[in-house]
mmCIF file of N, CA and C in Angstrom:
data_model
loop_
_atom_site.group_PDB
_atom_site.id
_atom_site.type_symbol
_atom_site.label_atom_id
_atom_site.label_comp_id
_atom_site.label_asym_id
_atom_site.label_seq_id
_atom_site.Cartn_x
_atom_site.Cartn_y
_atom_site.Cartn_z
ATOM 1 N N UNK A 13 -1.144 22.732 3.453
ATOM 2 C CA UNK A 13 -1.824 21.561 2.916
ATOM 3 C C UNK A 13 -2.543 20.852 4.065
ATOM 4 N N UNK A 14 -3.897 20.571 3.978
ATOM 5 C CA UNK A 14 -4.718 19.877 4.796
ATOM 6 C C UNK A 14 -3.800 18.675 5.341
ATOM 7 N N UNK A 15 -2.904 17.860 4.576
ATOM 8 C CA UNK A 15 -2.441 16.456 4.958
ATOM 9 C C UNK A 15 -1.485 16.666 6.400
ATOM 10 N N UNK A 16 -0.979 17.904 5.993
ATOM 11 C CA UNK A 16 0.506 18.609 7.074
ATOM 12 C C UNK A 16 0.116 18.182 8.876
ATOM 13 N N UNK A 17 -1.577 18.620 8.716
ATOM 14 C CA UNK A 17 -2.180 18.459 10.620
ATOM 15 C C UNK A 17 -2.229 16.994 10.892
ATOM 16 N N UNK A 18 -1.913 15.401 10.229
ATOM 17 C CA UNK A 18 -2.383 14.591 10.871
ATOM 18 C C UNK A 18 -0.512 13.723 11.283
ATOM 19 N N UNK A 19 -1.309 12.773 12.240
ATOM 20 C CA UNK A 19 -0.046 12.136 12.300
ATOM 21 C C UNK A 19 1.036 11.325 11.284
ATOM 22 N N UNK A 20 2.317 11.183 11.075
ATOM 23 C CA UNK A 20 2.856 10.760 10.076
ATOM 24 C C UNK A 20 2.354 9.835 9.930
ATOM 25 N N UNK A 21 2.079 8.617 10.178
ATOM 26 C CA UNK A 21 1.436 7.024 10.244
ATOM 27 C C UNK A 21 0.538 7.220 9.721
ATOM 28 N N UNK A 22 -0.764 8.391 9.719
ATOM 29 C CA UNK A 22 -1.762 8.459 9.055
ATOM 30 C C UNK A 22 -1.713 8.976 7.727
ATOM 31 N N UNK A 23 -0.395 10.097 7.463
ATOM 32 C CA UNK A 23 0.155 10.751 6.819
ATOM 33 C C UNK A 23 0.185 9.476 5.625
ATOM 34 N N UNK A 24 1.526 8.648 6.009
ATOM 35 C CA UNK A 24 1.943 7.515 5.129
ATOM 36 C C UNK A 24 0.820 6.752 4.728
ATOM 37 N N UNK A 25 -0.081 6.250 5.369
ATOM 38 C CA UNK A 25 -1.458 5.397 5.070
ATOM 39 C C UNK A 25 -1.861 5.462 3.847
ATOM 40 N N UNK A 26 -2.082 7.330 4.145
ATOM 41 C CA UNK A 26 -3.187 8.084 3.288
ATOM 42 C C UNK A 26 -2.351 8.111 1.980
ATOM 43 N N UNK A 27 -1.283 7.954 2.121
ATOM 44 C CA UNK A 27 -0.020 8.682 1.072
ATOM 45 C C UNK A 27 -0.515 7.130 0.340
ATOM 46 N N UNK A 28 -0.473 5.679 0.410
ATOM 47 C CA UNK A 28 -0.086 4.579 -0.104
ATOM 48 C C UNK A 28 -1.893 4.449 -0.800
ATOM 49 N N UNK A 29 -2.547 4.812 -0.296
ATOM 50 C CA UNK A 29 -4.119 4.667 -0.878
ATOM 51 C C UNK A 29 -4.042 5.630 -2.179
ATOM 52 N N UNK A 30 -3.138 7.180 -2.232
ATOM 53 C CA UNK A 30 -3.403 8.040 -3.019
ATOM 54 C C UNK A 30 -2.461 7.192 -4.129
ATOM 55 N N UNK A 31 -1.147 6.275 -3.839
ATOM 56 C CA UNK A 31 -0.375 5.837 -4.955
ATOM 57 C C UNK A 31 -1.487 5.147 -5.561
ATOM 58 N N UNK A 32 -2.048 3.877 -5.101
ATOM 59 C CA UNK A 32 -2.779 2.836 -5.556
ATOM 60 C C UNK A 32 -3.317 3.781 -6.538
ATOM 61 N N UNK A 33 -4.080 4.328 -6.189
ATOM 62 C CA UNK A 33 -5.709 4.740 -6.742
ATOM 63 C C UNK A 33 -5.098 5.711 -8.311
ATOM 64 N N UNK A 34 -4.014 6.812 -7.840
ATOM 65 C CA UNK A 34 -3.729 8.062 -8.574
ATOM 66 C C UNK A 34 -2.542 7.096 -9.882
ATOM 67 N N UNK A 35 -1.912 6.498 -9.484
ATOM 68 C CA UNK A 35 -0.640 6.188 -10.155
ATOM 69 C C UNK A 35 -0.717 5.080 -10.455
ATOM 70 N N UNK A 36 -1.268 3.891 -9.705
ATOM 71 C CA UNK A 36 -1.274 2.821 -10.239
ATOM 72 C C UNK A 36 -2.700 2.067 -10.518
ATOM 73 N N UNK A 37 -3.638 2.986 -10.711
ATOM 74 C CA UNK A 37 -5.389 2.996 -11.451
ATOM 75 C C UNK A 37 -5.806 1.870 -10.425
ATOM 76 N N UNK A 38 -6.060 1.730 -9.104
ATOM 77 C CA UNK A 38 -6.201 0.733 -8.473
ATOM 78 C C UNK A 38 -8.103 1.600 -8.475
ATOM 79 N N UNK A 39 -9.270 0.700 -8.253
ATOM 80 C CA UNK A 39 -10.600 1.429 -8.471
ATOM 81 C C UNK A 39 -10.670 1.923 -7.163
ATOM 82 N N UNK A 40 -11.926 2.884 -7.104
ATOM 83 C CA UNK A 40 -12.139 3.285 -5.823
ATOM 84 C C UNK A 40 -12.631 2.104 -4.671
ATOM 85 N N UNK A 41 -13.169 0.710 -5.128
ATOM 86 C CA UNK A 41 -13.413 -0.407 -4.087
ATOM 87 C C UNK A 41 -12.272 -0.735 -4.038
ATOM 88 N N UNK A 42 -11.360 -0.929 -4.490
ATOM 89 C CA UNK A 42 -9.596 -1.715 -4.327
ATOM 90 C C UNK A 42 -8.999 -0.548 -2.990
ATOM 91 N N UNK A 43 -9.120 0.668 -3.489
ATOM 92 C CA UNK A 43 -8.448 1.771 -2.870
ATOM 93 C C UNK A 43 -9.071 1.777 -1.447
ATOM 94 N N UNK A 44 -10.639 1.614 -1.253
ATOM 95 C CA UNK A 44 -10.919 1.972 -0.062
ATOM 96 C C UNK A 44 -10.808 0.269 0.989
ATOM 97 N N UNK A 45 -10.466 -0.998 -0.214
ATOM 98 C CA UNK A 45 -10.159 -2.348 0.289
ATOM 99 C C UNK A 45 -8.715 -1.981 1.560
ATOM 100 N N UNK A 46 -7.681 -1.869 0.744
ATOM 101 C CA UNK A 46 -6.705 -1.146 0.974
ATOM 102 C C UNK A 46 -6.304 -0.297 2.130
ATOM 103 N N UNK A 47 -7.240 0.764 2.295
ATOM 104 C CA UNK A 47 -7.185 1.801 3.677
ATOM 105 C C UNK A 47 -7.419 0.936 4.721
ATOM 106 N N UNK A 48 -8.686 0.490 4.280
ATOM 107 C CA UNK A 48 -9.602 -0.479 5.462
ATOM 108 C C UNK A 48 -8.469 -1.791 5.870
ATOM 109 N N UNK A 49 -8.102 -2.107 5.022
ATOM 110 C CA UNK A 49 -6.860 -3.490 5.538
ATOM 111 C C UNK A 49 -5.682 -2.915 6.384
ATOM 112 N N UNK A 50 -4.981 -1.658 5.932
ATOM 113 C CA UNK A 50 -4.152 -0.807 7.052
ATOM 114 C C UNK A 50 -4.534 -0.727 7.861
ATOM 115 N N UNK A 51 -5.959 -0.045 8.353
ATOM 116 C CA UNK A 51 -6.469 0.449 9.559
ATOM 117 C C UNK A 51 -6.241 -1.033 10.486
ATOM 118 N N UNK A 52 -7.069 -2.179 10.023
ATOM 119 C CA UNK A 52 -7.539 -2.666 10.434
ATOM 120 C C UNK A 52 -5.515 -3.673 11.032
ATOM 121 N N UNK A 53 -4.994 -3.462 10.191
ATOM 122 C CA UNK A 53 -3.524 -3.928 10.529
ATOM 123 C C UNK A 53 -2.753 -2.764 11.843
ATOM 124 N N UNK A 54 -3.171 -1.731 11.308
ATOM 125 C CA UNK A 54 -2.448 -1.339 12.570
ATOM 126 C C UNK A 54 -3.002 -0.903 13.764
ATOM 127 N N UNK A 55 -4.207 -1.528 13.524
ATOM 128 C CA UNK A 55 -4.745 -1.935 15.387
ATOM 129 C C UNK A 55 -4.797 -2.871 15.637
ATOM 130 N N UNK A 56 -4.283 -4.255 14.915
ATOM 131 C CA UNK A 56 -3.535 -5.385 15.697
ATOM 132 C C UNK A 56 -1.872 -5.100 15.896
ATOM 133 N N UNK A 57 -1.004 -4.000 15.434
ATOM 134 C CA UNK A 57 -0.285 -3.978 15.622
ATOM 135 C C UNK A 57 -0.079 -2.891 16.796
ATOM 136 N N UNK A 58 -1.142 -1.904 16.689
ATOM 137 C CA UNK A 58 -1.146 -1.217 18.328
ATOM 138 C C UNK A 58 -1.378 -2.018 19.497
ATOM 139 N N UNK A 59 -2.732 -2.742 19.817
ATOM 140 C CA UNK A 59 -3.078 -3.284 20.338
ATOM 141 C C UNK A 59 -2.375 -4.885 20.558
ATOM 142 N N UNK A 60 -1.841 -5.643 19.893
ATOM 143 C CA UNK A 60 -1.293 -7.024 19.963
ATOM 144 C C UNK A 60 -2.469 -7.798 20.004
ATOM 145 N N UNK A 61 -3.358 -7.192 19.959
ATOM 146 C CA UNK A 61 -4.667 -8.241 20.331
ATOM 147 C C UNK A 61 -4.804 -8.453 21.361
ATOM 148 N N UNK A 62 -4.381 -7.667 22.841
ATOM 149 C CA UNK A 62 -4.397 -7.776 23.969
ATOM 150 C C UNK A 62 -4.208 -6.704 24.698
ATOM 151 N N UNK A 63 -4.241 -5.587 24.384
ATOM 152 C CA UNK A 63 -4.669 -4.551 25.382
ATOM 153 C C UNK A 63 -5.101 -3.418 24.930
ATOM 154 N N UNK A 64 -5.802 -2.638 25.165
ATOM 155 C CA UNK A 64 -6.684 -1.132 24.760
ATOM 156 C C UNK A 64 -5.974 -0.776 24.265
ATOM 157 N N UNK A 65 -6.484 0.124 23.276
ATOM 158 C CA UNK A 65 -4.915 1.020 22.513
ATOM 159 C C UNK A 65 -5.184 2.235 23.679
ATOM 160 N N UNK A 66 -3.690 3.063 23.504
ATOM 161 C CA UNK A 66 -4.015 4.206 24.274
ATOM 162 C C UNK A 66 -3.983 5.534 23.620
ATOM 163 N N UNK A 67 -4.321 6.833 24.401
ATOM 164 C CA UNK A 67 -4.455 7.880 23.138
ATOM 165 C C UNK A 67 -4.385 8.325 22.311
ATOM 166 N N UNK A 68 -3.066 8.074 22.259
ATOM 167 C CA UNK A 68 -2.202 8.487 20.731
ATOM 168 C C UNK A 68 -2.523 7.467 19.811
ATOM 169 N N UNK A 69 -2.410 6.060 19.889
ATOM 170 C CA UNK A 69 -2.671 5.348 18.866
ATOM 171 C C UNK A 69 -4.186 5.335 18.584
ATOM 172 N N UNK A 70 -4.866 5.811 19.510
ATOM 173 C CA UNK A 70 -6.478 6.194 18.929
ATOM 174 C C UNK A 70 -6.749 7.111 18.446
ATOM 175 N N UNK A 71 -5.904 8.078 18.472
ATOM 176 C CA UNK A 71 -5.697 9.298 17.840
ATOM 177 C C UNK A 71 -5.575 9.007 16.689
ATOM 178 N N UNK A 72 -4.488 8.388 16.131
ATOM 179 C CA UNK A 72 -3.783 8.324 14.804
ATOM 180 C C UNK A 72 -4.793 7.333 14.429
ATOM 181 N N UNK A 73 -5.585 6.197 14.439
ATOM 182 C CA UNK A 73 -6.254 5.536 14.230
ATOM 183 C C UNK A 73 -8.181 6.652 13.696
ATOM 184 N N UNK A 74 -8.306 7.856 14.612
ATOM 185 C CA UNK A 74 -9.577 8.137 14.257
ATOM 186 C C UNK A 74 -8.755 9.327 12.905
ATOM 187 N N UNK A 75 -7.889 9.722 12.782
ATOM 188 C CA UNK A 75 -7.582 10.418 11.922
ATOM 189 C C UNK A 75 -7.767 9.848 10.463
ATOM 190 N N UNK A 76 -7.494 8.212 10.275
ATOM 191 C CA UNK A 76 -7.908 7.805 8.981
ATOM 192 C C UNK A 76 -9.117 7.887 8.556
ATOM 193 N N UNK A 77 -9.381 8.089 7.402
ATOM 194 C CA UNK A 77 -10.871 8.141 6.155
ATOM 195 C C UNK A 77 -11.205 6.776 6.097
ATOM 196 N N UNK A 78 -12.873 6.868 5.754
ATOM 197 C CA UNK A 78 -12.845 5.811 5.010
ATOM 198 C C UNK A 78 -13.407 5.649 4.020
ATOM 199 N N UNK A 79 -13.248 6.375 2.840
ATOM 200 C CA UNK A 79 -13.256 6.525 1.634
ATOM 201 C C UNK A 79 -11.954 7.452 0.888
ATOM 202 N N UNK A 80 -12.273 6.886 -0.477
ATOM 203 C CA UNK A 80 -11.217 7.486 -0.959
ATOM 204 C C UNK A 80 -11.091 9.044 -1.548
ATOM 205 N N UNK A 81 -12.666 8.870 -1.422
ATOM 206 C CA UNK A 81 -12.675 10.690 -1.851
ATOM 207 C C UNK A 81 -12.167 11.778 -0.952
ATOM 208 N N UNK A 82 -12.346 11.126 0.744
ATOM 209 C CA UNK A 82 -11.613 11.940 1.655
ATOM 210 C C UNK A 82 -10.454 12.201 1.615
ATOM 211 N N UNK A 83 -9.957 10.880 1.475
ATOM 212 C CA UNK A 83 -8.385 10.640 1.333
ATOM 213 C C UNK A 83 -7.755 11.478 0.457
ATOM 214 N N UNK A 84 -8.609 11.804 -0.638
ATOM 215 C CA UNK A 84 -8.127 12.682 -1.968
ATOM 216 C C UNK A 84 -8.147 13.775 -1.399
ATOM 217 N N UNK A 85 -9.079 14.576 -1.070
ATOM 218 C CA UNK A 85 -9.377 15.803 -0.419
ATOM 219 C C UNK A 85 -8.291 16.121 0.218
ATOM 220 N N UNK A 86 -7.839 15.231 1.654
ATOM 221 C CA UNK A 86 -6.464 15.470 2.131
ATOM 222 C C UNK A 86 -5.247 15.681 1.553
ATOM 223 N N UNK A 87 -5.068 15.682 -0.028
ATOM 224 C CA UNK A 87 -3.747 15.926 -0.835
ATOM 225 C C UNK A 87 -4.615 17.185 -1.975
ATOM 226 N N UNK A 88 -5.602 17.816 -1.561
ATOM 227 C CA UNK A 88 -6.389 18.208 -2.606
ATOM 228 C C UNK A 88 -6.264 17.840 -4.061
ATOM 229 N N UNK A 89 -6.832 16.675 -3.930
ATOM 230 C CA UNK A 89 -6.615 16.053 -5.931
ATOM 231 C C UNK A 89 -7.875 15.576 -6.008
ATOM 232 N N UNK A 90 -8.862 15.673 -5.041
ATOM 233 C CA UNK A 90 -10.094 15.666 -5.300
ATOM 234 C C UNK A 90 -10.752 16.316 -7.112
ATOM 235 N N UNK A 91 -11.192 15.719 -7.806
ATOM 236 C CA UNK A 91 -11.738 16.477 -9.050
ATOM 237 C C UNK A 91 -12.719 15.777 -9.112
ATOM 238 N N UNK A 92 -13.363 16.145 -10.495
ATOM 239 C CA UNK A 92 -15.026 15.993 -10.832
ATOM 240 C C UNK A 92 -14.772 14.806 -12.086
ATOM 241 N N UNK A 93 -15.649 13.845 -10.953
ATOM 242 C CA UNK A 93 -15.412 12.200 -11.641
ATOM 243 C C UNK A 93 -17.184 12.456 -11.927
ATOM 244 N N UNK A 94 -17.552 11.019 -12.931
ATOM 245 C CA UNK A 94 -18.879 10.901 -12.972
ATOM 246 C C UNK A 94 -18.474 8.706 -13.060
ATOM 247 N N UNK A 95 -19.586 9.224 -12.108
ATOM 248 C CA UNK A 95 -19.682 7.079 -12.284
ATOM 249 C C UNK A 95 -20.870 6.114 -13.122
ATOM 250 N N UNK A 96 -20.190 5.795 -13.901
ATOM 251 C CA UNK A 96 -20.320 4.987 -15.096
ATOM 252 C C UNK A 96 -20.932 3.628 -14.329
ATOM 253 N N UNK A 97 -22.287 2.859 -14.965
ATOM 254 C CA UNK A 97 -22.543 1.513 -14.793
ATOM 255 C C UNK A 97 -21.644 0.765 -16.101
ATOM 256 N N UNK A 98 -20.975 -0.401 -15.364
ATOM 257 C CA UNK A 98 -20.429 -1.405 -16.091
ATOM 258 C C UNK A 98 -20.871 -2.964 -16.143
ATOM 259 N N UNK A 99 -21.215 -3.209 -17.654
ATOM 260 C CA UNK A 99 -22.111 -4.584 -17.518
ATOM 261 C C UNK A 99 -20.946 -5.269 -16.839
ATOM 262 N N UNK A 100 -21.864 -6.808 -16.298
ATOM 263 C CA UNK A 100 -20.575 -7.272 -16.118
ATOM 264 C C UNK A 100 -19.763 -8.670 -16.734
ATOM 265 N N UNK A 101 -20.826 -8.414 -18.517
ATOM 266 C CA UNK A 101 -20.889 -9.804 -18.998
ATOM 267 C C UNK A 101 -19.946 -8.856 -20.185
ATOM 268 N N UNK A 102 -20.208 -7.747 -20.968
ATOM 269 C CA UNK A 102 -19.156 -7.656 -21.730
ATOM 270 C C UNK A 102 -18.615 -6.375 -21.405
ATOM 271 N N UNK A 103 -18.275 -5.831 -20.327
ATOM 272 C CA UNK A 103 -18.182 -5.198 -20.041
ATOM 273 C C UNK A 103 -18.076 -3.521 -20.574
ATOM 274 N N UNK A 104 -19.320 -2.997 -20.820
ATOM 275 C CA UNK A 104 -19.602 -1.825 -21.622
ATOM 276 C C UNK A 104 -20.031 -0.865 -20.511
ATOM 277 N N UNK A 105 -20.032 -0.090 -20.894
ATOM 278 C CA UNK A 105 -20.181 1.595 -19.627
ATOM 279 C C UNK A 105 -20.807 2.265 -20.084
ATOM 280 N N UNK A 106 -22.455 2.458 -19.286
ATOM 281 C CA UNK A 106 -23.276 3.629 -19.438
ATOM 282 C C UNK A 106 -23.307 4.488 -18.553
ATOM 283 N N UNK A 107 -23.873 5.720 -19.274
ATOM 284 C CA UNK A 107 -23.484 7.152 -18.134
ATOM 285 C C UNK A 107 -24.636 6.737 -17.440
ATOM 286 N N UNK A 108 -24.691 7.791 -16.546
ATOM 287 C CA UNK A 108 -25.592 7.852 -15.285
ATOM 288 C C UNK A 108 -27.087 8.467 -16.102
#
C-alpha cells in the first residue's frame, strides 16, 4: 500500500482527513481545511515558534498532501466523483 512508505505522523494525519471526508461526509473544502490546520499545527509544535525544524521533521512535514484527492490516492479509495454546482439560496445541484 502506497500509505506503508511515509512517516507514522504523516501516516496518522492522512488517516484523520480520510475519517472526516470517507466516514463522517466532511466536504472536500472541510477535509482539505483540516489537513492544512494539522500541517500548519505541527510545525508550531516542531518548531515552538523558535527554531528551524530539522530533517526529519521536514521530512515528515513535506510528505503531507494538500488536497484531498492525494490523500485518497494514498489509501487507494480514490474513485470517479463528478462536481456538481450548488445554488446557494435554495440549495439545488446542477451537473457540470
Amino acid at each position: 500500500m502506497l500509505i506503508d512508505r511515509y512517516n507514522p505522523l504523516a501516516q496518522i494525519t492522512m488517516f484523520i482527513v480520510v475519517i472526516s471526508s470517507v466516514l463522517m461526509g466532511a466536504s472536500r473544502r472541510m477535509a482539505e481545511l483540516l489537513l492544512s490546520l494539522v500541517c500548519v499545527a505541527l510545525h508550531w509544535a516542531f518548531t515552538d515558534g523558535s527554531r528551524d525544524l530539522n530533517s526529519t521533521e521536514q521530512s515528515i512535514l513535506d510528505q503531507l498532501p494538500h488536497t484531498l484527492e492525494t490523500v485518497l490516492a494514498k489509501f487507494n479509495l480514490e474513485g470517479k466523483t463528478t462536481t456538481y454546482a450548488v445554488c446557494p439560496t435554495c440549495h439545488c445541484t446542477y451537473p457540470p
